[in-house]
Amino acid sequence: MPKTSLTHHLVALWFADIAGYSDRAAEDERSALQLIEILQSLSRDTVRRYEGRVVKFMGDAVLAEFPSTELAVRAAAALSEQYGKESAGTGRAHNLRVGVHVADVAVGSDGDLYGDGVNAAARVQEAAEPGQVVLSEDVWRQLRGRTEFQFESLGDRSLKGVGPIGLYLVALKEPATRREPSSAASKTAQPTEERKAGIRSIAVLPFADLSAKHDQEYFSDGVAEEILNALTKVAGLRVPARTSCFAFRGTSVDAREIGTRLGVETLLDGSIRKAGNRLRISVQLINARNGYQLWSERFDREIEDIFAIQDEIARRVLDALGLSLTEREARRFLKPSTANVKAYEFYLRGRKLFHSWTRQNMEFARQMFLRAVAIDPDFASAWAGLANTYVDLYRWGRNSRDLEEGQRTSAHALKLDPNLAEAHVAIGQALAIQRQFKEAAAEFERAIELDPTLHDAYYFYARSSFEAGDLEKAVQLFEKAHRSRPEDYQAMALRALALHELGRADETREADQQAVDLINKYLELNPNEARAYSLGASPLARLGEREHSKQWSEQAMALAPNDPVVLYNAACNLAQLGEHDRALDGLERSIEAGVAVGDWIKHDPDFESLRDHPRFQAIVKRIRPS
């Protein structure tokens, strides 16, 4: 138990665990893990509906607290009933054992509960048989006059660490899943205008994959990401990026804590079960300020309806927040460029691999996009995704064929859909790599005109401007990229670099500090992200934190020792720290690994101290224009 001062309060709480889990795990580990995922998904949904809080998950068990015994018992009964049905999808149904108790508990700074009452709840749960919800005598005493409950005395039991205690078996006269908590009913209904007021931020969390084989994560991620991307197009609504939201995958962090860490007022959570041609998608909108549910719905449809479901979910969220689409936003809002579900599935597989951003996964993503366009040759978004993989593969290996294919596939995407902003960004990148900066600028400008919310358009336009030597424009565009995605560290770190090259010292220091703050926040959620450490080392060095800078650079190298961009940034860092020979060695290693920075390096202020070094000048001559 923590030694810090703890607050105390009286709560109803319960423990629930999966009966027969250990035997199932010994037989089939995969299906046993599915049982845990179903427990976690149902627990989050049920506990929130009944105004409670999931305290923590412990293997195949869950601890939750509630403001009243009635809500706790109703939630326990609903969870027990629903779990028996949902778990059958793993090949064999399982039941829960639930123990409900009421006690004074201590609350730690992390939200965990401590005290004898927690132990008592665990012991009550152990006394339950599979499928039973068992109450301590204190809970029974508070509810014994309620006619909607049926009680059966189990007599006194001597529980380890607790002593003799009366136990009661409880059942609801009406099935639990048909009843909503009376006080929560108003919260699950359409929010009132008062509740809508002031809610202008939302995080879309990764949807849980509840499919029987647990092999549809790419699909559940893709659906969540499509909804996230649609919501980013709405003016006045702040939506954190995928990398931040999806960092909470599989955690049991409380909704209020997620809201605080992401800086949002609402969360969209959900789950998908895909079986053959059928889909079950459950979604809920949660008020991150208090953990209460604002809206929830379940969709049981054919997979061909997936595009309509995504659109409906996104529009229902906007309605729940009191927002509406302008005519221009409606034109850009979730417009699928294929009707072929099989092609769409390969597209989603490619997108998931693309986000991993390793050379191997980029190659796998390319293959998935190729399969998508083979099935539907008119699938413009898949062609744009394919173009992006070729451009990034060129950045790694400087293979001229990748560059040619990047230009060809992005042009084909534009031919299919001239108004696809992502395709204009892809062709803009391909043109910038070939030093056709004026033509690239026109493509980026067109992308921004088509979709003013598209972060990548500003970000890659800024990078192109930096390489072209237009540093003032790069500063402005990096700032716009940052405004379009405030939690992203890359635009701010590179803005600081451009400001430093322009000699604007005060602004550089402010941008450097902002970049470091953003990177620290990002690393809290993504501690193994090599690029974050790599890009953050230079701002730290300029801020005078030499040792910290060196640590981050070394951490990046440890995580991605063969990544050409990480090697290049490490060389930048060593040059700043005055370790010139090691910096030149690292720069040569980055060239051998395939880094494409021929024009970037001309304006990179990190190498200012090496400009006149003969070896540096020779290296620059060796690098082909990027």
XYZ file of C-alpha atoms in Angstrom:
626
model
C 0.000 0.000 0.000
C 1.428 3.439 -0.933
C 2.909 5.501 1.889
C 1.415 8.752 0.604
C -1.745 10.203 2.160
C -4.866 8.514 0.758
C -8.455 9.708 0.545
C -11.261 7.481 1.855
C -14.842 7.008 0.752
C -17.712 4.551 1.100
C -18.418 2.619 -2.103
C -20.123 -0.469 -3.409
C -17.612 -2.637 -5.229
C -17.378 -5.987 -6.870
C -14.862 -8.498 -8.110
C -15.664 -10.678 -11.117
C -13.571 -13.462 -12.613
C -13.961 -16.046 -15.380
C -14.905 -19.518 -14.122
C -12.808 -22.256 -15.704
C -10.302 -19.860 -17.212
C -7.156 -21.743 -16.152
C -8.333 -24.999 -17.731
C -9.278 -23.160 -20.941
C -5.869 -21.471 -21.055
C -4.150 -24.843 -20.758
C -6.243 -26.181 -23.645
C -6.175 -23.189 -25.996
C -4.262 -20.035 -25.107
C -5.680 -17.992 -28.011
C -9.326 -18.574 -27.103
C -8.509 -17.967 -23.416
C -7.100 -14.561 -24.332
C -10.324 -13.858 -26.220
C -12.243 -14.557 -23.011
C -10.212 -11.859 -21.244
C -10.762 -9.362 -24.065
C -14.515 -9.964 -23.953
C -14.485 -9.486 -20.171
C -12.600 -6.208 -20.483
C -14.762 -4.848 -23.284
C -18.071 -5.785 -21.616
C -16.858 -4.568 -18.225
C -15.952 -1.127 -19.536
C -19.303 -0.785 -21.270
C -21.427 -2.160 -18.413
C -19.652 -0.337 -15.594
C -19.944 3.004 -17.374
C -23.651 2.466 -18.097
C -24.250 1.955 -14.392
C -22.249 5.043 -13.365
C -19.336 3.051 -12.003
C -15.595 2.951 -12.598
C -13.375 0.065 -13.585
C -10.594 0.207 -11.015
C -8.329 -2.354 -12.651
C -8.106 -5.593 -14.579
C -6.062 -8.445 -13.115
C -5.614 -11.263 -15.601
C -9.056 -12.902 -15.862
C -10.584 -10.719 -13.124
C -11.895 -7.172 -12.801
C -12.484 -4.824 -9.851
C -15.095 -2.067 -10.171
C -16.646 0.535 -7.845
C -20.082 2.191 -7.849
C -21.818 5.056 -6.037
C -24.643 2.796 -4.769
C -25.326 -0.857 -3.993
C -28.279 -0.929 -6.408
C -26.143 0.182 -9.340
C -23.396 -2.247 -8.392
C -25.774 -5.220 -8.247
C -27.557 -4.325 -11.467
C -24.215 -3.926 -13.238
C -22.987 -7.267 -11.868
C -26.146 -9.040 -13.029
C -26.005 -7.416 -16.481
C -22.337 -8.287 -16.929
C -22.862 -11.883 -15.798
C -25.810 -12.371 -18.152
C -24.124 -10.789 -21.165
C -20.787 -12.530 -20.636
C -22.354 -15.980 -20.878
C -23.741 -15.046 -24.301
C -20.682 -13.264 -25.688
C -18.166 -15.862 -24.505
C -19.943 -18.543 -26.537
C -18.322 -16.995 -29.602
C -14.959 -18.400 -28.488
C -16.197 -21.942 -29.106
C -17.477 -22.639 -25.600
C -19.523 -20.468 -23.223
C -18.072 -19.491 -19.849
C -19.680 -17.940 -16.789
C -18.476 -15.318 -14.363
C -18.331 -15.466 -10.588
C -19.136 -12.084 -9.043
C -18.917 -10.945 -5.432
C -20.477 -7.623 -4.316
C -19.582 -5.806 -1.088
C -19.907 -2.313 0.379
C -17.074 -0.804 2.402
C -14.959 2.195 3.272
C -11.886 2.099 1.010
C -8.721 4.124 0.526
C -8.079 5.588 -2.920
C -4.502 5.867 -4.187
C -3.187 8.616 -6.459
C -3.354 6.114 -9.340
C -7.046 5.417 -8.681
C -6.438 1.985 -7.162
C -8.435 0.933 -4.064
C -6.948 -0.363 -0.832
C -8.193 -1.680 2.507
C -9.931 -4.617 4.146
C -13.105 -3.932 2.157
C -11.332 -4.749 -1.101
C -10.097 -8.030 0.326
C -13.624 -8.821 1.566
C -15.085 -8.275 -1.916
C -12.491 -10.642 -3.378
C -13.345 -13.322 -0.792
C -17.095 -12.952 -1.479
C -16.371 -13.494 -5.160
C -14.416 -16.664 -4.406
C -17.465 -18.033 -2.588
C -19.637 -17.711 -5.719
C -20.311 -20.594 -8.092
C -20.019 -20.110 -11.886
C -22.843 -17.863 -13.101
C -23.675 -16.563 -9.609
C -23.717 -13.011 -8.268
C -23.197 -13.237 -4.496
C -23.717 -10.362 -2.049
C -22.284 -9.735 1.378
C -24.804 -9.278 4.164
C -24.168 -5.498 4.185
C -25.254 -5.216 0.555
C -28.273 -7.475 1.098
C -29.375 -5.374 4.070
C -29.550 -2.243 1.881
C -31.579 -3.958 -0.852
C -33.712 -6.512 0.997
C -36.899 -4.459 0.649
C -36.582 -4.078 -3.116
C -39.162 -6.252 -4.876
C -37.277 -6.381 -8.193
C -34.541 -8.481 -6.570
C -34.758 -12.119 -5.495
C -32.479 -13.259 -2.676
C -31.442 -16.665 -1.443
C -29.495 -16.976 1.792
C -26.306 -19.003 1.564
C -25.825 -18.849 5.325
C -22.752 -17.670 7.178
C -19.364 -18.426 5.667
C -15.947 -18.055 7.241
C -13.878 -16.222 4.647
C -10.082 -16.054 4.759
C -8.903 -12.756 6.229
C -12.494 -11.646 6.788
C -14.075 -14.054 9.291
C -17.752 -15.123 9.470
C -20.005 -13.215 7.081
C -23.540 -13.763 5.788
C -23.806 -14.320 2.030
C -26.783 -14.069 -0.317
C -27.355 -15.171 -3.880
C -29.153 -12.479 -5.922
C -31.147 -12.545 -9.153
C -33.238 -9.925 -10.941
C -36.865 -10.828 -11.610
C -36.523 -9.244 -15.052
C -33.425 -10.058 -17.158
C -30.704 -7.566 -16.330
C -29.965 -6.618 -19.920
C -33.549 -5.386 -20.396
C -33.226 -2.848 -17.625
C -31.179 0.335 -17.612
C -30.249 2.073 -14.356
C -32.908 4.694 -13.745
C -30.418 7.481 -13.086
C -28.257 6.467 -16.035
C -31.141 6.325 -18.483
C -31.111 10.072 -18.923
C -27.364 9.930 -19.538
C -27.550 7.285 -22.265
C -30.304 9.143 -24.045
C -29.574 11.924 -26.499
C -27.628 14.584 -24.545
C -29.440 17.765 -23.598
C -28.379 21.094 -25.034
C -26.870 21.905 -21.640
C -24.673 18.795 -21.707
C -23.648 19.462 -25.323
C -22.491 22.981 -24.591
C -18.754 23.455 -24.574
C -17.791 19.941 -25.758
C -15.433 20.521 -28.658
C -12.848 17.754 -28.412
C -12.957 13.985 -28.832
C -10.521 11.071 -28.921
C -11.370 7.994 -30.974
C -9.914 4.974 -29.187
C -9.013 1.754 -31.036
C -12.023 -0.525 -31.396
C -11.576 -3.934 -29.769
C -11.454 -6.974 -32.040
C -13.915 -9.513 -30.606
C -13.858 -11.861 -33.600
C -13.650 -15.549 -32.773
C -10.145 -15.987 -34.204
C -8.911 -12.608 -33.021
C -7.498 -11.919 -36.476
C -9.440 -8.795 -37.447
C -7.494 -6.075 -35.621
C -6.622 -4.433 -38.938
C -10.364 -4.156 -39.639
C -11.364 -2.781 -36.224
C -8.447 -0.340 -36.316
C -9.377 0.714 -39.824
C -12.999 1.425 -38.948
C -11.973 3.493 -35.912
C -9.415 5.390 -37.990
C -11.927 6.138 -40.755
C -14.265 7.664 -38.170
C -11.369 9.583 -36.585
C -10.302 10.989 -39.955
C -13.872 12.029 -40.742
C -14.213 13.889 -37.448
C -10.956 15.786 -38.050
C -12.633 17.461 -41.022
C -15.142 19.265 -38.793
C -14.241 22.852 -37.958
C -14.144 23.603 -34.249
C -13.680 19.965 -33.190
C -10.238 18.931 -31.900
C -9.385 15.282 -32.550
C -5.995 13.887 -31.407
C -4.081 11.859 -33.972
C -4.218 8.100 -34.313
C -0.793 7.605 -32.709
C -1.961 9.261 -29.481
C -5.415 7.672 -29.304
C -4.313 4.148 -30.215
C -1.560 4.182 -27.583
C -4.274 3.208 -25.060
C -4.979 -0.095 -26.797
C -5.484 -2.905 -24.277
C -5.027 -0.714 -21.197
C -7.429 -0.418 -18.279
C -6.843 3.313 -17.812
C -9.952 5.101 -16.556
C -11.835 7.275 -19.069
C -11.199 10.381 -16.978
C -7.456 9.720 -16.976
C -7.412 9.155 -20.762
C -9.310 12.407 -21.236
C -6.797 14.269 -19.089
C -3.770 12.788 -20.836
C -5.139 13.480 -24.324
C -6.658 16.827 -23.377
C -10.159 15.952 -24.587
C -13.645 16.111 -23.131
C -15.152 13.035 -24.803
C -14.064 9.564 -25.900
C -15.460 7.297 -28.594
C -14.916 3.646 -27.710
C -16.138 0.511 -29.424
C -15.754 -3.111 -30.392
C -16.232 -5.146 -33.564
C -17.123 -8.788 -33.962
C -16.734 -9.984 -37.547
C -17.991 -13.450 -38.407
C -18.239 -14.382 -42.065
C -20.391 -11.790 -43.751
C -21.874 -10.450 -40.523
C -20.704 -7.532 -38.397
C -21.589 -6.468 -34.882
C -20.243 -3.024 -34.041
C -20.869 -1.573 -30.581
C -19.917 2.044 -29.904
C -20.267 4.422 -26.999
C -19.565 8.093 -26.482
C -18.195 8.837 -23.021
C -17.929 12.103 -21.136
C -14.260 12.094 -20.115
C -14.912 14.635 -17.362
C -16.975 12.222 -15.257
C -16.797 8.858 -17.052
C -20.543 8.813 -17.792
C -21.899 7.501 -21.066
C -23.488 10.106 -23.351
C -24.676 7.781 -26.095
C -24.289 4.169 -27.209
C -25.551 1.995 -30.015
C -25.059 -1.452 -31.494
C -25.116 -2.232 -35.221
C -25.827 -5.776 -36.437
C -25.381 -5.626 -40.192
C -23.963 -7.274 -43.276
C -20.342 -6.375 -43.984
C -21.406 -4.593 -47.185
C -22.995 -1.949 -44.924
C -19.645 -0.994 -43.377
C -19.403 2.345 -45.206
C -22.909 3.371 -44.149
C -22.227 2.309 -40.550
C -19.039 4.393 -40.367
C -20.858 7.406 -41.718
C -23.777 6.925 -39.334
C -21.514 6.583 -36.281
C -19.571 9.739 -37.150
C -22.761 11.731 -37.754
C -24.351 10.466 -34.531
C -21.266 11.578 -32.628
C -21.502 15.052 -34.123
C -25.185 15.202 -33.253
C -24.438 14.125 -29.683
C -21.879 16.938 -29.417
C -24.288 19.487 -30.854
C -22.263 19.991 -34.050
C -23.324 20.005 -37.665
C -21.508 19.797 -40.985
C -21.147 22.687 -43.374
C -21.877 21.978 -47.027
C -18.146 21.866 -47.786
C -17.415 19.535 -44.868
C -20.240 17.225 -45.933
C -18.620 16.832 -49.353
C -15.371 15.641 -47.717
C -17.010 13.545 -45.007
C -16.445 9.771 -45.297
C -16.747 9.394 -49.045
C -15.494 5.871 -49.837
C -13.800 5.473 -53.224
C -14.726 1.788 -53.508
C -17.847 -0.286 -53.049
C -15.873 -3.532 -53.035
C -15.552 -4.747 -49.451
C -12.765 -7.225 -50.280
C -10.656 -4.465 -51.813
C -11.448 -2.287 -48.817
C -10.224 -4.981 -46.431
C -6.861 -5.177 -48.213
C -6.723 -1.373 -48.105
C -7.236 -1.452 -44.330
C -4.536 -4.117 -43.966
C -2.192 -1.865 -45.916
C -3.027 1.153 -43.793
C -2.287 -0.727 -40.563
C 1.096 -1.879 -41.871
C 1.877 1.594 -43.245
C 1.460 3.131 -39.787
C 4.176 0.840 -38.374
C 6.690 2.772 -40.507
C 9.453 0.214 -40.789
C 11.021 -0.702 -44.096
C 9.720 -4.277 -43.897
C 6.161 -3.243 -43.009
C 6.226 -0.582 -45.720
C 6.967 -3.336 -48.239
C 4.125 -5.453 -46.816
C 1.813 -2.422 -46.977
C 2.732 -1.973 -50.645
C 1.683 -5.567 -51.309
C -1.673 -5.049 -49.570
C -2.408 -1.886 -51.567
C -1.458 -3.721 -54.768
C -3.971 -6.449 -53.947
C -6.638 -3.824 -53.257
C -6.180 -2.146 -56.648
C -6.020 -5.520 -58.399
C -9.515 -6.258 -57.070
C -10.843 -2.751 -57.744
C -8.681 -0.882 -60.297
C -10.783 2.276 -59.721
C -10.027 2.454 -55.955
C -8.379 5.909 -55.817
C -7.540 5.898 -52.094
C -5.715 2.574 -52.445
C -3.702 3.999 -55.356
C -2.803 7.001 -53.165
C -1.773 4.661 -50.355
C 0.344 2.696 -52.814
C 2.015 5.922 -53.974
C 2.890 6.816 -50.384
C 4.571 3.449 -49.839
C 6.726 3.923 -52.950
C 7.751 7.425 -51.842
C 8.719 6.210 -48.383
C 10.542 3.184 -49.777
C 12.551 5.597 -51.921
C 13.465 7.594 -48.802
C 14.919 4.401 -47.328
C 16.738 2.967 -50.331
C 16.963 5.668 -53.018
C 15.877 3.125 -55.615
C 14.962 5.095 -58.739
C 12.231 2.585 -59.623
C 10.400 3.342 -56.349
C 10.440 7.030 -57.256
C 9.099 6.344 -60.743
C 6.343 4.124 -59.334
C 5.479 6.723 -56.706
C 4.960 9.315 -59.397
C 3.024 6.938 -61.658
C 0.659 5.628 -58.963
C -0.049 9.068 -57.468
C -0.837 10.395 -60.961
C -3.184 7.451 -61.515
C -4.935 8.157 -58.192
C -5.492 11.745 -59.341
C -6.817 10.557 -62.685
C -9.397 8.434 -60.851
C -10.293 11.175 -58.372
C -8.961 14.686 -59.120
C -10.427 15.885 -55.803
C -8.596 13.363 -53.609
C -6.402 15.562 -51.411
C -4.222 12.661 -50.272
C -3.293 11.908 -53.895
C -2.163 15.503 -54.423
C 0.043 15.192 -51.336
C 1.564 11.959 -52.651
C 2.428 13.451 -56.049
C 3.685 16.595 -54.325
C 6.156 14.507 -52.338
C 7.328 12.681 -55.468
C 7.898 16.009 -57.238
C 9.740 17.506 -54.252
C 12.086 14.519 -54.128
C 13.002 15.293 -57.755
C 13.664 18.959 -56.829
C 10.627 20.123 -58.811
C 9.686 22.399 -55.954
C 7.428 24.785 -57.881
C 5.342 21.938 -59.278
C 5.274 20.253 -55.852
C 4.030 23.478 -54.256
C 1.100 23.584 -56.686
C 0.092 20.045 -55.688
C 0.315 20.816 -51.978
C -1.691 24.026 -52.445
C -4.379 22.070 -54.270
C -4.498 19.472 -51.474
C -4.979 22.234 -48.886
C -7.688 23.827 -51.018
C -9.526 20.498 -51.192
C -9.039 19.648 -47.516
C -7.874 22.507 -45.237
C -7.758 20.097 -42.270
C -5.246 17.686 -43.852
C -2.141 17.737 -41.639
C 0.085 15.907 -44.139
C -0.490 18.584 -46.780
C 0.956 21.314 -44.535
C 3.689 19.112 -43.098
C 5.142 17.832 -46.379
C 4.701 21.229 -48.036
C 6.772 22.685 -45.188
C 9.478 20.058 -45.648
C 9.551 20.759 -49.400
C 9.868 24.503 -48.728
C 12.757 23.882 -46.317
C 14.594 21.798 -48.913
C 13.956 24.486 -51.542
C 15.583 27.048 -49.237
C 12.364 29.012 -48.602
C 12.807 28.975 -44.836
C 10.250 31.694 -44.039
C 7.536 29.751 -45.814
C 8.670 26.540 -44.111
C 8.269 28.212 -40.702
C 4.725 29.334 -41.569
C 3.727 25.925 -42.915
C 5.198 23.994 -39.985
C 3.151 26.271 -37.725
C -0.010 25.487 -39.720
C 0.805 21.765 -39.549
C 1.159 22.092 -35.783
C -2.194 23.896 -35.500
C -3.903 21.174 -37.519
C -2.527 18.519 -35.148
C -1.472 20.231 -31.872
C -0.136 17.086 -30.194
C 2.267 16.265 -33.065
C 5.900 16.926 -32.147
C 7.481 16.671 -35.608
C 6.202 19.935 -37.081
C 7.267 21.911 -34.015
C 10.729 20.318 -33.898
C 11.341 21.124 -37.574
C 9.913 24.620 -37.179
C 12.545 25.204 -34.515
C 15.210 23.971 -36.957
C 14.081 26.453 -39.636
C 13.948 29.311 -37.110
C 17.478 28.468 -35.968
C 18.751 28.583 -39.556
C 17.080 32.013 -39.926
C 18.917 33.234 -36.825
C 15.754 34.058 -34.835
C 17.161 33.024 -31.454
C 14.275 33.859 -29.121
C 11.685 32.179 -31.319
C 13.980 29.187 -31.759
C 14.329 28.700 -28.015
C 10.565 28.912 -27.518
C 9.931 26.405 -30.343
C 12.660 24.078 -29.028
C 11.048 24.016 -25.592
C 7.603 23.401 -27.087
C 9.022 20.538 -29.165
C 10.666 18.908 -26.131
C 7.454 19.250 -24.113
C 5.428 17.638 -26.914
C 7.951 14.827 -27.308
C 7.940 14.101 -23.574
C 4.166 13.906 -23.640
C 4.254 11.662 -26.715
C 6.835 9.338 -25.175
C 4.604 8.819 -22.132
C 2.221 7.019 -24.494
C 4.772 5.660 -27.000
C 7.994 4.918 -25.079
C 9.582 2.881 -27.892
C 9.283 5.453 -30.665
C 12.810 5.909 -32.063
C 11.901 8.942 -34.181
C 10.678 10.903 -31.160
C 13.983 10.444 -29.326
C 15.919 11.053 -32.543
C 14.157 14.293 -33.454
C 14.130 15.553 -29.854
C 17.896 15.274 -29.330
C 18.682 18.424 -31.347
C 16.252 20.770 -29.503
C 17.671 19.491 -26.220
C 21.212 20.245 -27.382
C 20.247 23.794 -28.393
C 18.600 24.256 -24.989
C 21.921 23.355 -23.335
C 20.812 19.950 -22.008
C 23.796 18.129 -23.489
C 23.654 14.920 -21.434
C 19.914 14.576 -21.895
C 20.381 15.164 -25.618
C 23.040 12.468 -25.843
C 20.811 10.014 -23.927
C 17.922 10.533 -26.333
C 20.168 10.114 -29.370
C 21.609 6.879 -27.976
C 18.120 5.610 -27.122
C 16.999 6.227 -30.710
C 20.041 4.329 -32.018
C 19.329 1.426 -29.673
C 15.717 1.199 -30.888
C 16.454 1.564 -34.631
C 20.183 1.028 -35.272
C 19.798 0.629 -39.047
C 17.205 3.284 -39.797
C 18.784 5.860 -42.166
C 16.799 8.811 -40.772
C 17.684 7.895 -37.175
C 21.351 7.628 -38.226
C 21.177 11.032 -39.915
C 19.610 12.672 -36.847
C 22.223 11.045 -34.601
C 24.915 12.617 -36.787
C 23.174 15.991 -36.410
C 23.209 15.583 -32.654
C 26.905 14.636 -32.523
C 27.770 17.665 -34.666
C 25.903 19.941 -32.254
C 27.761 18.400 -29.326
C 31.113 19.050 -31.015
C 31.969 15.382 -31.669
C 32.853 16.055 -35.290
C 34.594 12.831 -36.283
C 31.777 10.698 -34.856
C 29.234 12.972 -36.554
C 30.917 12.486 -39.941
C 31.105 8.729 -39.366
C 27.390 8.675 -38.552
C 26.551 10.784 -41.589
C 28.390 8.351 -43.850
C 26.544 5.434 -42.237
C 23.220 7.164 -42.925
C 24.179 7.582 -46.604
C 25.131 3.910 -46.847
C 21.758 3.024 -45.295
C 19.999 5.022 -48.043
C 19.054 8.369 -46.474
C 17.622 10.859 -48.973
C 18.570 14.343 -47.693
C 20.505 15.835 -50.609
C 18.793 19.237 -50.454
C 17.803 19.145 -46.809
C 21.406 18.956 -45.620
C 22.267 22.220 -47.401
C 20.026 24.154 -44.995
C 20.343 21.988 -41.884
C 21.835 24.273 -39.170
C 22.873 21.275 -37.049
C 25.885 20.896 -39.371
C 26.861 24.559 -39.169
C 30.115 23.742 -37.367
C 31.113 21.329 -40.163
C 30.328 23.458 -43.224
C 33.985 24.118 -44.000
C 35.256 20.666 -43.071
C 36.735 18.979 -46.195
C 35.262 15.624 -45.280
C 31.780 17.123 -44.829
C 32.005 18.909 -48.169
C 33.023 15.643 -49.830
C 30.056 13.842 -48.251
C 27.623 16.506 -49.459
C 28.918 16.107 -53.006
C 28.330 12.356 -52.795
C 24.677 12.704 -51.862
C 22.414 12.727 -54.869
C 19.760 15.465 -54.797
C 16.733 14.094 -52.953
